[in-house]
Amino acid sequence: MDFSIDPESRRRLEEARAWGREAMRPAGIEADRMGAPLPVDHAYFKRFVERGGGRTRWAGPDGKAERGPRASVVTTLLLSEELAYWDRGITVADPGPGLPEASVLGLGTEEQKERFLGPFLDLDRPRWACFAMTEPGAGSDAAAIQTQARRDGDGWILNGAKCFIGGASRADWILVQATVDPTKGRGGQRSFFVEQGTPGLGDFKIEKKMGLKAYESTSFRLEDCRVPAENLLGGEPRHEQKAGFKRAMATFNAGRPVIAANAVGIGRAALDEALAFAREHELLGRDRIRDRLEAMTRKLRMARLLCLRAGQLADAERPNVVEASTSKAMAATVGMEAATLGMELIGLVGVRGDHLIEKLYRDVKAMDIVEGTGQIQRMIVARSLVQLPR
Amino acid sequence: MDPSDELLVLVETTRQFANEELLPAIREAEQARGPGVGARAAFEQIGLSRLELPESLDGAGLGAVARVLVNEELAAADPGAAWALDPLGGAFPVLAALGDAALERFGLPRLDASQGRVALAWAPECALTIEGERVDGSVAYVPCEAPDLLALLAPDSVMLVADGITAEPVRGAGLRAAGGSQLRLEGASVAARVKGSAAAKAVARVRLQTAALLLGVMRHACEFSRAYALEREAFGKPIAHHQALAFLITDMQMALDGARLLVHEAAWRLDAGLSCVGEAASAFAQCIEAQRLIGPSGVQILGGHGFMADYPMEKAMREARALALLVGGFDAAVECAGQELTRTETPLGLELAS
């Protein structure tokens, strides 16, 4: 049994900590005060790219692009927690191929990798890509999406509306999830690359949010938006492989523990701020306050361990569906509790609206919503534990 | 975070012992105020009584991780019996903290005889007067039948009392298979004492082994009530398929899994020589919180049957409650962890395992 962190992960954590303290948190606070995402030409993004961020993991057309070893899921979780500690909104705002990259690497044709990930090999400027699944009428129930894809000669016509899509208006391309047959649920769905500027892609609206203001959550419409056949992820012949890939992915999950780790990071930031406040105001001698801080510390530690356990299983390619959902359900709740305790500890200072804990309190709520709500996570666990019918 | 192959063998052996020797006799052991002769012999034969004893003293020389894994397995069958089977009554950490002389004088004879009557008590909770080396007063309950050696624990000291003890049997709310006594101490004397970090570490160890017993009881409650909920039907389907119960069963399992990780991490820290006093107290506190949910919920899922002694859920609820009150219970654990917290700037600053 070993709970230690390896030296390389520790080094990366130190780097993340330094960057977080120096750049991420100030940028996150700036966006929060501004009430809007950081603009694409913000100096933060330029620096992010200059220090090597925002690149693809794809090794390039000849397989020779210099890439360090891919981080383990456990290391990714530790980094996710640390970065979210400094500013979770900024971690999402950071340039790069983002969420769809794994799908392109796993399912895309070589041509698609070159065309869509190629520009992320050697960045000339900050670039973004994004994945669009959520719709006004389909959140957790992804099988219910209504955006339609209709074959039209050598291309596809897309029609529908997407919402809450991170970075859509600034993305070079959006990987849009659409259905060719709504009666088939997930089985009828396909993913399409839609490049910025494609006729029919528009009506971008950056939503006003309670928290996590540093990145844009955007709604947009697709109206008779025509994309060529080669924009279908993986191409038609590869759909059987895609199904196989998805089946494999269903047994271990790395996405939910990442959000869980984010929640732990935000909660930990709230805890540290609350502790600092308690120290400054000599509150730690009060049993009631110390006990509540202890409970929070304990629960955050537990949530972290649950994340790491799920990550460790994913690294070993062992089934982790229960552990991943458990980590997500627990960490999101605990993160919220930590920020709530922080607010109660600082009292009216928090209500004033300019304290970091107040921002964290608004930010952390989303962690119980994105990547499946706590209720969805319980349904997933219950399917395993008691075969809860779908 | 997985146990080594060696520890997995130990876990499997202990599970087999618990399922074959303890589980079929849980009510008999309660009635008899102790496990049967066969169970005692088998326990000794597979070497579980000398798990942590140094190899130089003919023990297995294993650490806190091994202890918590074994205790969970034993308690998943019968926590009272698990307590009674240990000839040192869970007091090994105290004897180890007191040093080789104490271990040889008070521990080895009991281990050699495969039987001991050692009681553990949390001193701040007892009505005791300790003046110099003299101890007078009473201890309301210990999970031990007629003890002749008492290990007293406090946040910053542990001590042994070997004489002047009068025990009166009590029925016990839980852990009846361990026996139970109320103690009077008149003119008792402190036979050995240690203070400071060694004592704090001994307390941490005792908290962890008790937390692991809680894990076992909770696991049993989760597994039994889940299986029942899949068999029992109401309104045309298994009760587990009603979302209210499905979510309750899910919450119970998640509480157990989280608490277990805290116990394992604290035990690993202890074995690795890292700071562990606050972590062990936290882990115990979290187990106690978890049992508040799991103990009564196990009964609840079985409804009326849960309340009856025909099913083991009422026992699990009582056992969990009793275990959670030992070693100072929740308040002392939280106090300990809280005190550790005040000494740290960033308590979770990913210095974990450094």
XYZ file of C-alpha atoms in Angstrom:
744
model
C 0.000 0.000 0.000
C 1.495 3.302 -1.042
C 0.009 6.799 -0.944
C 3.171 8.689 -1.819
C 3.590 11.128 -4.708
C 6.395 10.317 -7.115
C 9.195 12.897 -7.577
C 8.185 13.843 -11.131
C 4.598 14.540 -10.109
C 5.873 16.522 -7.176
C 8.033 18.620 -9.506
C 5.083 19.299 -11.768
C 2.983 20.227 -8.779
C 5.573 22.734 -7.665
C 5.550 24.272 -11.146
C 1.771 24.398 -11.166
C 1.761 26.001 -7.744
C 4.162 28.733 -8.793
C 2.204 29.449 -12.001
C -1.086 29.348 -10.140
C 0.026 31.802 -7.502
C 1.705 34.194 -9.899
C -0.606 34.140 -12.911
C -3.784 32.098 -12.572
C -5.321 33.503 -9.450
C -4.792 37.170 -10.418
C -6.234 36.458 -13.868
C -9.229 34.643 -12.386
C -9.941 37.468 -9.974
C -9.612 40.001 -12.794
C -12.216 38.153 -14.881
C -14.507 37.800 -11.909
C -14.359 41.514 -11.143
C -14.865 42.287 -14.831
C -17.854 39.925 -14.943
C -16.731 38.522 -18.296
C -14.280 36.010 -19.757
C -10.740 37.187 -20.351
C -10.475 38.471 -23.949
C -8.579 36.287 -26.429
C -5.745 38.807 -26.660
C -5.227 38.968 -22.904
C -1.599 38.864 -21.824
C -2.313 35.830 -19.641
C -3.039 33.650 -22.671
C 0.055 34.900 -24.475
C 2.206 33.972 -21.485
C 0.472 30.631 -21.192
C 1.396 29.780 -24.767
C 4.939 31.158 -24.406
C 5.607 28.827 -21.500
C 4.620 25.852 -23.616
C 0.925 25.508 -22.851
C -1.942 24.889 -25.245
C -0.158 22.278 -27.421
C -1.625 19.022 -28.627
C -0.518 15.616 -27.403
C -0.593 14.427 -31.022
C 2.941 13.536 -32.146
C 2.518 15.085 -35.601
C 2.224 13.552 -39.089
C 5.598 11.830 -38.875
C 5.141 10.862 -35.214
C 8.233 12.809 -34.256
C 6.921 15.900 -32.500
C 8.602 16.307 -29.125
C 6.179 15.475 -26.390
C 6.982 14.587 -22.839
C 5.584 11.364 -21.456
C 1.856 11.484 -20.975
C 0.961 12.129 -17.351
C -0.753 9.322 -15.498
C -4.359 9.871 -14.481
C -3.233 10.165 -10.856
C -0.750 12.904 -11.740
C -3.404 14.622 -13.858
C -5.752 14.571 -10.871
C -3.143 15.998 -8.530
C -2.442 18.770 -11.040
C -6.150 19.352 -11.598
C -6.636 19.845 -7.899
C -3.670 22.181 -7.603
C -4.655 24.302 -10.609
C -8.271 24.561 -9.467
C -6.959 25.642 -6.089
C -5.592 28.752 -7.787
C -8.459 29.294 -10.238
C -10.713 26.683 -11.739
C -12.240 29.062 -14.267
C -8.842 29.855 -15.709
C -8.011 26.167 -16.120
C -10.987 25.900 -18.468
C -10.178 29.180 -20.209
C -6.637 28.090 -21.017
C -5.987 27.731 -24.761
C -5.531 24.318 -26.307
C -7.368 21.545 -28.120
C -9.232 20.931 -24.883
C -11.983 18.407 -24.350
C -12.306 17.039 -27.898
C -8.622 16.206 -28.223
C -9.002 12.749 -26.683
C -11.832 11.908 -29.083
C -9.814 13.063 -32.092
C -6.777 11.091 -30.954
C -8.862 8.023 -30.266
C -11.265 8.081 -33.180
C -10.078 10.592 -35.763
C -8.545 9.700 -39.107
C -4.921 10.639 -39.735
C -6.143 13.419 -42.028
C -8.392 14.769 -39.295
C -5.578 14.724 -36.764
C -3.358 16.664 -39.114
C -6.052 19.112 -40.105
C -7.541 19.791 -36.691
C -4.739 19.057 -34.227
C -1.905 20.122 -36.530
C -2.359 23.833 -35.804
C -1.880 23.039 -32.122
C 1.568 21.524 -32.681
C 3.533 24.757 -32.852
C 1.311 27.561 -31.758
C 1.631 30.908 -33.515
C -1.007 32.333 -31.187
C -3.413 31.081 -28.545
C -5.887 28.704 -30.169
C -8.915 26.938 -28.789
C -11.123 24.027 -29.739
C -14.223 22.799 -27.980
C -16.763 20.033 -27.744
C -20.487 20.750 -28.003
C -22.882 18.236 -26.527
C -25.239 20.039 -24.145
C -28.461 21.503 -25.479
C -31.218 23.550 -23.871
C -33.314 20.381 -23.591
C -30.567 17.815 -22.994
C -28.043 18.114 -20.186
C -27.284 15.008 -18.169
C -29.419 12.913 -20.536
C -27.022 13.090 -23.449
C -29.011 10.500 -25.391
C -31.771 13.057 -25.773
C -29.917 15.595 -27.896
C -31.947 16.972 -30.767
C -29.346 18.578 -33.049
C -29.884 16.797 -36.348
C -27.359 15.716 -38.934
C -28.798 14.963 -42.371
C -26.816 13.469 -45.229
C -26.711 15.787 -48.214
C -24.713 14.503 -51.187
C -21.063 14.469 -50.157
C -21.683 16.391 -46.964
C -23.865 16.781 -43.906
C -26.408 19.430 -42.954
C -26.569 20.269 -39.240
C -29.508 21.923 -37.514
C -29.952 22.573 -33.827
C -28.953 24.601 -30.800
C -26.196 24.079 -28.252
C -25.670 25.754 -24.890
C -23.144 26.092 -22.048
C -20.302 25.249 -24.441
C -16.905 26.302 -23.069
C -15.017 28.636 -25.390
C -17.249 28.128 -28.466
C -17.024 31.654 -29.844
C -13.216 31.673 -29.762
C -12.643 28.105 -30.913
C -11.021 27.396 -34.288
C -13.369 24.442 -34.554
C -16.158 22.863 -32.556
C -16.725 19.148 -32.375
C -20.525 19.070 -32.529
C -22.491 16.078 -31.341
C -25.575 15.495 -33.478
C -28.006 12.699 -34.177
C -28.700 11.030 -37.479
C -31.614 9.158 -35.903
C -33.103 10.430 -32.622
C -34.908 7.126 -32.058
C -31.554 5.377 -31.609
C -30.361 7.476 -28.649
C -26.553 7.435 -28.273
C -26.334 4.876 -31.064
C -27.664 7.408 -33.530
C -25.167 10.095 -32.632
C -22.149 11.277 -34.600
C -19.518 13.969 -34.009
C -18.784 16.620 -36.649
C -15.989 19.153 -36.917
C -17.540 22.551 -37.546
C -14.986 25.231 -38.301
C -15.433 28.773 -37.143
C -16.925 30.864 -39.922
C -18.844 27.989 -41.510
C -22.075 29.426 -42.921
C -25.000 28.484 -40.671
C -22.915 28.481 -37.492
C -23.810 31.571 -35.497
C -25.936 33.379 -32.930
C -23.134 33.051 -30.401
C -24.230 34.269 -27.020
C -21.810 34.330 -24.109
C -23.873 33.552 -21.022
C -23.781 35.591 -17.839
C -22.826 33.247 -15.025
C -22.840 33.173 -11.235
C -19.208 32.081 -11.089
C -16.317 30.670 -13.105
C -16.470 33.849 -15.142
C -12.975 33.497 -16.540
C -14.094 31.183 -19.332
C -16.940 31.669 -21.704
C -19.971 29.418 -21.596
C -21.607 29.982 -24.921
C -24.810 29.082 -26.672
C -24.983 28.977 -30.483
C -27.171 27.761 -33.301
C -26.613 25.606 -36.355
C -28.986 26.511 -39.169
C -28.583 24.459 -42.323
C -24.915 24.403 -41.494
C -23.196 22.320 -44.169
C -19.965 20.474 -43.457
C -18.085 18.163 -45.823
C -18.207 14.389 -45.348
C -14.585 14.363 -44.187
C -15.664 16.399 -41.133
C -17.451 13.395 -39.662
C -15.184 12.263 -36.827
C -13.572 8.974 -37.787
C -15.436 8.794 -41.100
C -18.340 6.460 -41.777
C -16.339 3.229 -42.012
C -14.964 3.694 -38.546
C -18.200 3.754 -36.636
C -17.931 0.167 -35.575
C -14.504 0.921 -34.132
C -15.923 3.965 -32.436
C -18.543 1.858 -30.713
C -15.814 -0.475 -29.534
C -13.769 2.430 -28.246
C -16.748 3.809 -26.384
C -17.468 0.457 -24.848
C -13.879 0.311 -23.603
C -14.119 3.843 -22.250
C -17.283 2.930 -20.384
C -15.367 0.660 -18.036
C -12.968 3.289 -16.771
C -13.547 6.979 -16.502
C -11.020 9.750 -16.020
C -13.317 12.743 -16.605
C -15.427 12.603 -13.491
C -12.449 12.334 -11.107
C -10.935 15.417 -12.783
C -14.000 17.483 -11.930
C -13.936 15.935 -8.475
C -10.301 16.977 -8.095
C -11.282 20.484 -9.210
C -13.904 20.554 -6.455
C -11.314 19.445 -3.899
C -8.974 22.187 -5.128
C -11.610 24.907 -4.794
C -12.635 23.540 -1.399
C -9.030 23.490 -0.266
C -8.609 27.111 -1.300
C -11.692 27.998 0.745
C -10.333 26.045 3.702
C -6.955 27.802 3.580
C -8.617 31.203 3.322
C -10.953 30.361 6.194
C -8.035 29.153 8.306
C -6.062 32.299 7.567
C -9.070 34.423 8.520
C -9.589 32.412 11.708
C -5.944 32.807 12.606
C -5.919 36.531 11.910
C -9.035 37.062 14.015
C -7.952 34.664 16.769
C -10.887 32.338 16.233
C -8.987 29.062 16.374
C -9.305 28.961 20.159
C -13.058 28.575 19.811
C -13.946 24.894 19.875
C -16.978 25.272 17.646
C -15.012 26.938 14.884
C -12.013 24.643 15.175
C -14.266 21.595 15.053
C -15.921 22.784 11.861
C -12.575 23.467 10.239
C -11.392 20.028 11.283
C -14.451 18.396 9.738
C -13.825 20.250 6.507
C -10.175 19.277 6.404
C -11.074 15.662 7.015
C -13.731 15.563 4.332
C -11.552 17.267 1.757
C -8.808 14.753 2.492
C -11.318 11.946 2.039
C -12.598 13.408 -1.224
C -9.043 13.713 -2.511
C -8.327 10.090 -1.682
C -11.502 9.020 -3.469
C -10.351 10.915 -6.579
C -6.919 9.373 -6.449
C -8.351 5.905 -5.971
C -10.501 6.333 -9.085
C -7.456 7.645 -10.949
C -5.263 4.806 -9.828
C -7.776 2.287 -11.168
C -7.997 4.192 -14.457
C -4.209 4.111 -14.738
C -4.319 0.367 -14.238
C -7.125 0.145 -16.837
C -9.280 -1.475 -14.214
C -13.014 -0.766 -13.982
C -13.600 2.382 -11.946
C -17.130 3.424 -12.773
C -18.278 3.262 -9.157
C -15.148 4.943 -7.824
C -15.245 7.704 -10.441
C -18.863 8.544 -9.692
C -18.315 8.264 -5.956
C -15.424 10.717 -6.137
C -17.492 13.139 -8.191
C -20.557 12.932 -5.946
C -18.573 13.287 -2.728
C -16.035 15.892 -3.806
C -18.591 18.275 -5.278
C -20.593 18.189 -2.053
C -17.534 18.580 0.129
C -16.185 21.448 -1.981
C -19.486 23.249 -1.605
C -19.483 22.604 2.149
C -15.976 24.018 2.454
C -16.898 27.217 0.643
C -20.103 27.473 2.680
C -18.154 27.103 5.911
C -15.757 29.752 4.676
C -18.633 32.142 4.032
C -20.116 31.492 7.467
C -16.758 32.025 9.112
C -16.033 35.362 7.470
C -19.648 36.459 7.868
C -20.553 39.851 6.506
C -17.077 40.240 5.049
C -18.194 37.588 2.604
C -21.478 39.277 1.844
C -19.550 42.404 0.879
C -18.635 40.550 -2.321
C -14.918 41.203 -2.596
C -13.448 38.325 -0.620
C -11.905 35.336 -2.386
C -14.095 32.931 -0.394
C -17.184 34.602 -1.828
C -15.879 33.956 -5.343
C -15.041 30.356 -4.467
C -18.550 29.903 -3.082
C -19.998 30.928 -6.442
C -17.434 28.989 -8.462
C -17.701 25.641 -6.709
C -21.421 25.091 -7.225
C -20.841 24.184 -10.859
C -18.767 21.191 -9.799
C -21.941 19.416 -8.730
C -23.502 20.074 -12.135
C -20.930 19.582 -14.874
C -19.912 16.070 -15.976
C -23.093 14.684 -14.405
C -24.864 16.028 -11.329
C -24.531 14.394 -7.950
C -27.890 12.754 -8.554
C -26.695 11.278 -11.842
C -23.568 9.977 -10.116
C -25.733 8.220 -7.536
C -27.768 6.653 -10.307
C -24.573 5.366 -11.900
C -23.338 3.912 -8.614
C -26.768 2.440 -7.893
C -26.781 0.706 -11.280
C -23.653 -1.099 -10.173
C -24.641 -1.727 -6.572
C -28.271 -2.737 -6.971
C -28.748 -2.930 -10.743
C -31.044 0.106 -10.615
C -32.974 -0.065 -13.893
C -32.324 2.684 -16.426
C -3.280 2.139 -2.598
C -3.720 -1.604 -3.031
C -2.331 -3.925 -0.374
C 0.754 -5.930 -1.281
C 0.371 -9.570 -2.327
C 1.572 -10.620 1.119
C -1.115 -8.542 2.788
C -3.764 -9.817 0.374
C -2.977 -13.357 1.477
C -3.314 -12.243 5.081
C -6.666 -10.608 4.299
C -7.944 -13.712 2.530
C -6.841 -15.975 5.369
C -8.486 -13.737 7.943
C -11.688 -13.540 5.908
C -11.855 -17.285 5.675
C -11.312 -17.611 9.418
C -13.976 -14.990 10.154
C -16.524 -16.582 7.835
C -15.933 -20.108 9.087
C -15.311 -19.579 12.784
C -17.014 -16.347 13.799
C -19.942 -15.626 11.514
C -21.900 -18.831 12.166
C -21.679 -18.293 15.925
C -22.394 -14.612 16.425
C -25.388 -15.068 18.683
C -23.756 -17.857 20.661
C -20.701 -15.684 21.249
C -22.928 -12.852 22.472
C -24.666 -15.251 24.817
C -21.422 -16.776 26.067
C -19.752 -13.363 26.422
C -16.850 -14.583 24.364
C -15.890 -16.560 21.270
C -15.755 -20.327 21.417
C -12.717 -22.472 22.138
C -12.431 -23.508 18.509
C -12.321 -19.926 17.311
C -9.639 -19.064 19.849
C -7.523 -22.008 18.805
C -7.836 -21.238 15.102
C -7.024 -17.564 15.725
C -3.857 -18.523 17.541
C -2.953 -21.140 14.981
C -2.958 -18.730 12.056
C -0.845 -16.292 14.010
C -3.239 -13.347 14.189
C -2.483 -12.676 17.854
C 1.170 -11.885 17.094
C 0.614 -9.764 14.037
C 2.458 -6.648 15.182
C 4.817 -8.268 17.645
C 8.423 -7.788 16.486
C 10.008 -10.749 14.718
C 12.686 -10.752 17.426
C 9.921 -11.732 19.875
C 8.543 -14.403 17.597
C 5.927 -12.125 16.060
C 5.046 -11.343 12.440
C 6.483 -7.827 12.724
C 3.730 -6.295 10.616
C 2.503 -2.755 10.986
C -0.604 -0.659 11.277
C -1.704 -1.333 7.695
C -1.804 -5.067 8.366
C -3.660 -4.483 11.612
C -6.402 -2.373 10.021
C -6.874 -4.830 7.169
C -7.176 -7.752 9.589
C -9.488 -5.913 11.955
C -11.894 -5.012 9.155
C -12.151 -8.655 8.136
C -12.710 -9.873 11.694
C -15.274 -7.226 12.503
C -17.208 -7.879 9.309
C -18.102 -11.120 11.071
C -18.101 -10.180 14.757
C -16.363 -7.122 16.256
C -16.922 -8.284 19.828
C -15.245 -11.585 19.134
C -12.478 -9.763 17.269
C -11.781 -7.729 20.382
C -11.874 -10.742 22.696
C -9.678 -12.911 20.501
C -6.732 -10.556 20.882
C -4.935 -11.704 24.050
C -3.755 -8.125 24.501
C -7.232 -6.649 24.109
C -6.046 -4.086 21.582
C -3.378 -2.811 23.973
C -0.348 -3.781 21.885
C 0.301 -0.140 20.830
C 0.361 0.889 24.494
C 2.761 -1.899 25.445
C 4.952 -1.114 22.453
C 5.082 2.557 23.426
C 6.057 1.607 26.967
C 9.045 -0.318 25.660
C 10.449 -3.829 25.591
C 10.410 -4.293 29.350
C 6.678 -3.637 29.571
C 6.034 -5.762 26.504
C 7.960 -8.682 27.984
C 6.454 -8.337 31.448
C 2.821 -7.705 30.570
C 2.434 -8.757 26.952
C 4.379 -11.917 26.289
C 2.925 -14.025 29.106
C -0.559 -13.298 27.857
C 0.420 -14.043 24.287
C 2.119 -17.274 25.317
C -1.013 -18.331 27.194
C -3.148 -17.268 24.197
C -5.422 -15.574 26.651
C -5.425 -12.234 28.319
C -7.764 -10.022 30.221
C -6.513 -6.609 29.160
C -8.859 -3.637 29.092
C -8.459 -0.313 27.318
C -10.042 2.871 28.586
C -9.911 6.545 27.669
C -8.767 8.153 30.923
C -10.307 11.645 30.463
C -13.721 10.014 30.247
C -13.347 7.940 33.401
C -14.090 9.049 36.936
C -10.495 8.589 38.013
C -8.161 10.371 40.356
C -4.555 9.888 39.405
C -2.159 11.216 42.012
C 1.437 10.344 41.376
C 1.430 6.590 40.892
C -1.889 5.969 42.682
C -5.159 5.562 40.801
C -8.638 5.541 42.336
C -12.095 5.757 40.868
C -14.228 3.959 38.333
C -14.505 3.117 34.672
C -18.093 2.821 33.423
C -17.450 0.213 30.753
C -14.682 -1.724 29.085
C -15.247 -4.369 26.393
C -13.484 -7.033 28.425
C -14.468 -9.767 30.834
C -12.932 -9.400 34.319
C -9.736 -7.623 33.254
C -6.590 -7.918 35.323
C -4.648 -5.289 33.390
C -5.896 -1.865 32.421
C -4.340 0.348 29.751
C -5.328 3.957 30.295
C -5.042 6.308 27.348
C -5.035 10.072 27.280
C -4.097 12.579 24.555
C -0.547 12.935 25.835
C 0.091 9.880 27.975
C -0.576 6.167 28.221
C -0.164 4.023 31.308
C -0.731 0.531 32.638
C -2.541 -0.356 35.834
C -1.954 -3.922 36.951
C -3.431 -4.133 40.437
C -6.288 -2.804 42.538
C -8.849 -3.516 39.833
C -12.283 -4.860 40.719
C -14.498 -5.791 37.811
C -18.243 -6.178 37.778
C -19.770 -7.761 34.676
C -22.163 -5.608 32.677
C -24.415 -6.642 29.804
C -23.046 -4.146 27.303
C -24.994 -2.296 24.625
C -22.853 -3.873 21.953
C -19.691 -5.930 21.623
C -21.229 -8.537 23.927
C -18.992 -11.226 22.489
C -16.072 -9.376 24.068
C -17.656 -9.560 27.482
C -18.088 -6.331 29.366
C -17.143 -4.925 32.738
C -17.508 -1.925 34.939
C -14.331 -1.286 36.900
C -13.528 0.062 40.333
C -9.969 1.052 41.123
C -8.982 1.385 44.760
C -5.413 2.081 45.602
C -4.382 0.887 42.172
C -0.918 1.777 41.034
C 0.595 2.831 37.746
C 2.883 0.042 36.614
C 4.317 1.856 33.623
C 3.734 5.160 31.922
C 4.929 7.061 28.864
C 4.182 10.602 27.755
C 4.680 12.788 24.701
C 4.894 11.753 21.086
C 5.257 8.030 21.820
C 1.993 8.151 23.746
C 0.264 10.186 21.041
C 1.373 7.657 18.462
C 0.070 4.777 20.584
C -3.288 6.520 20.832
C -3.264 7.045 17.051
C -2.670 3.346 16.583
C -5.462 2.357 18.933
C -7.796 4.758 17.141
C -6.924 3.188 13.810
C -7.460 -0.380 14.950
C -10.814 0.643 16.420
C -11.697 2.535 13.240
C -10.926 -0.604 11.264
C -13.337 -2.602 13.418
C -15.937 0.023 12.574
C -15.140 -0.428 8.891
C -15.826 -4.132 9.211
C -19.161 -3.639 10.947
C -20.185 -1.018 8.389
C -19.169 -3.231 5.500
C -21.290 -6.028 6.865
C -24.252 -3.683 7.309
C -23.860 -2.340 3.763
C -23.544 -5.790 2.192
C -26.294 -7.440 4.166
C -28.856 -4.682 3.732
C -28.040 -4.364 0.023
C -28.565 -8.081 -0.541
C -31.819 -7.931 1.395
C -33.022 -4.948 -0.629
C -32.455 -6.872 -3.832
C -34.525 -9.829 -2.626
C -37.343 -8.083 -0.828
C -40.056 -6.808 -3.131
C -42.576 -4.033 -2.576
C -44.950 -2.480 -5.077
C -43.964 -5.034 -7.670
C -40.180 -4.634 -7.689
C -37.163 -5.120 -5.430
C -37.109 -2.392 -2.822
C -33.550 -1.568 -3.978
C -35.073 -0.376 -7.255
C -37.049 2.357 -5.568
C -34.789 5.353 -5.972
C -35.091 6.486 -2.354
C -33.551 3.232 -1.194
C -31.138 2.944 -4.113
C -29.704 6.337 -3.178
C -29.575 5.445 0.514
C -27.655 2.260 -0.284
C -25.370 4.303 -2.542
C -24.743 6.904 0.151
C -23.929 4.185 2.667
C -21.411 2.592 0.330
C -19.803 5.932 -0.530
C -19.492 6.816 3.159
C -17.815 3.487 3.823
C -15.406 3.737 0.896
C -14.336 7.254 1.845
C -13.799 6.410 5.506
C -11.789 3.334 4.572
C -9.368 5.366 2.461
C -8.756 7.737 5.375
C -8.000 4.798 7.668
C -5.674 3.192 5.143
C -3.810 6.405 4.445
C -3.338 7.173 8.146
C -2.137 3.613 8.795
C 0.263 3.846 5.883
C 1.572 7.161 7.238
C 2.093 5.584 10.632
C 4.071 2.694 9.168
C 6.059 5.091 6.977
C 7.062 7.191 9.983
C 5.165 10.256 8.727
C 3.003 12.529 10.854
C -0.092 10.520 11.663
C -1.624 11.623 14.955
C -4.094 14.109 13.468
C -4.693 11.908 10.443
C -5.545 8.879 12.591
C -7.888 10.943 14.725
C -9.538 12.299 11.566
C -9.937 8.825 10.144
C -11.563 7.591 13.354
C -13.869 10.612 13.440
C -14.924 9.986 9.849
C -15.645 6.329 10.603
C -17.809 7.454 13.494
C -19.688 9.849 11.225
C -20.148 7.109 8.665
C -21.533 4.669 11.230
C -24.126 7.243 12.257
C -25.521 6.818 8.768
C -24.776 3.174 8.089
C -25.724 1.571 11.418
C -29.312 2.832 11.635
C -29.771 2.689 7.831
C -28.945 -1.014 7.770
C -31.835 -1.543 10.175
C -34.057 0.845 8.234
C -33.643 -0.993 4.932
C -34.854 -4.198 6.552
C -37.815 -2.394 8.091
C -39.461 -4.406 10.870
C -37.108 -7.314 10.270
C -34.178 -5.012 10.907
C -35.462 -4.368 14.395
C -35.647 -8.068 15.223
C -32.785 -10.188 16.501
C -33.504 -12.762 13.778
C -31.427 -10.572 11.489
C -27.962 -9.188 12.249
C -28.680 -5.539 11.425
C -29.788 -4.636 14.930
C -26.533 -6.123 16.176
C -24.487 -4.185 13.636
C -26.169 -0.959 14.720
C -25.413 -1.645 18.379
C -21.865 -2.787 17.707
C -21.072 0.253 15.602
C -22.452 2.603 18.203
C -20.421 0.959 20.951
C -17.179 0.957 18.966
C -17.670 4.598 18.098
C -17.706 5.515 21.773
C -14.376 3.886 22.610
C -10.998 5.681 22.776
C -12.806 8.912 23.659
C -15.193 8.646 20.728
C -15.917 11.420 18.289
C -15.264 14.461 20.459
C -11.801 13.393 21.572
C -10.851 12.469 18.016
C -12.053 15.784 16.644
C -10.286 17.645 19.437
C -7.034 15.856 18.612
C -7.332 16.460 14.874
C -8.377 20.071 15.485
C -5.338 20.714 17.653
C -3.106 19.310 14.929
C -4.864 21.524 12.401
C -4.065 24.696 14.313
C -0.369 23.911 13.948
C -0.550 23.822 10.154
C -0.717 26.703 7.675
C -2.053 24.726 4.723
C -3.241 21.388 6.058
C -3.932 19.765 2.702
C -1.272 21.524 0.659
C -0.410 18.413 -1.351
C 2.355 17.678 1.065
C 0.433 14.430 1.339
C 2.868 11.615 1.614
C 5.928 13.795 1.503
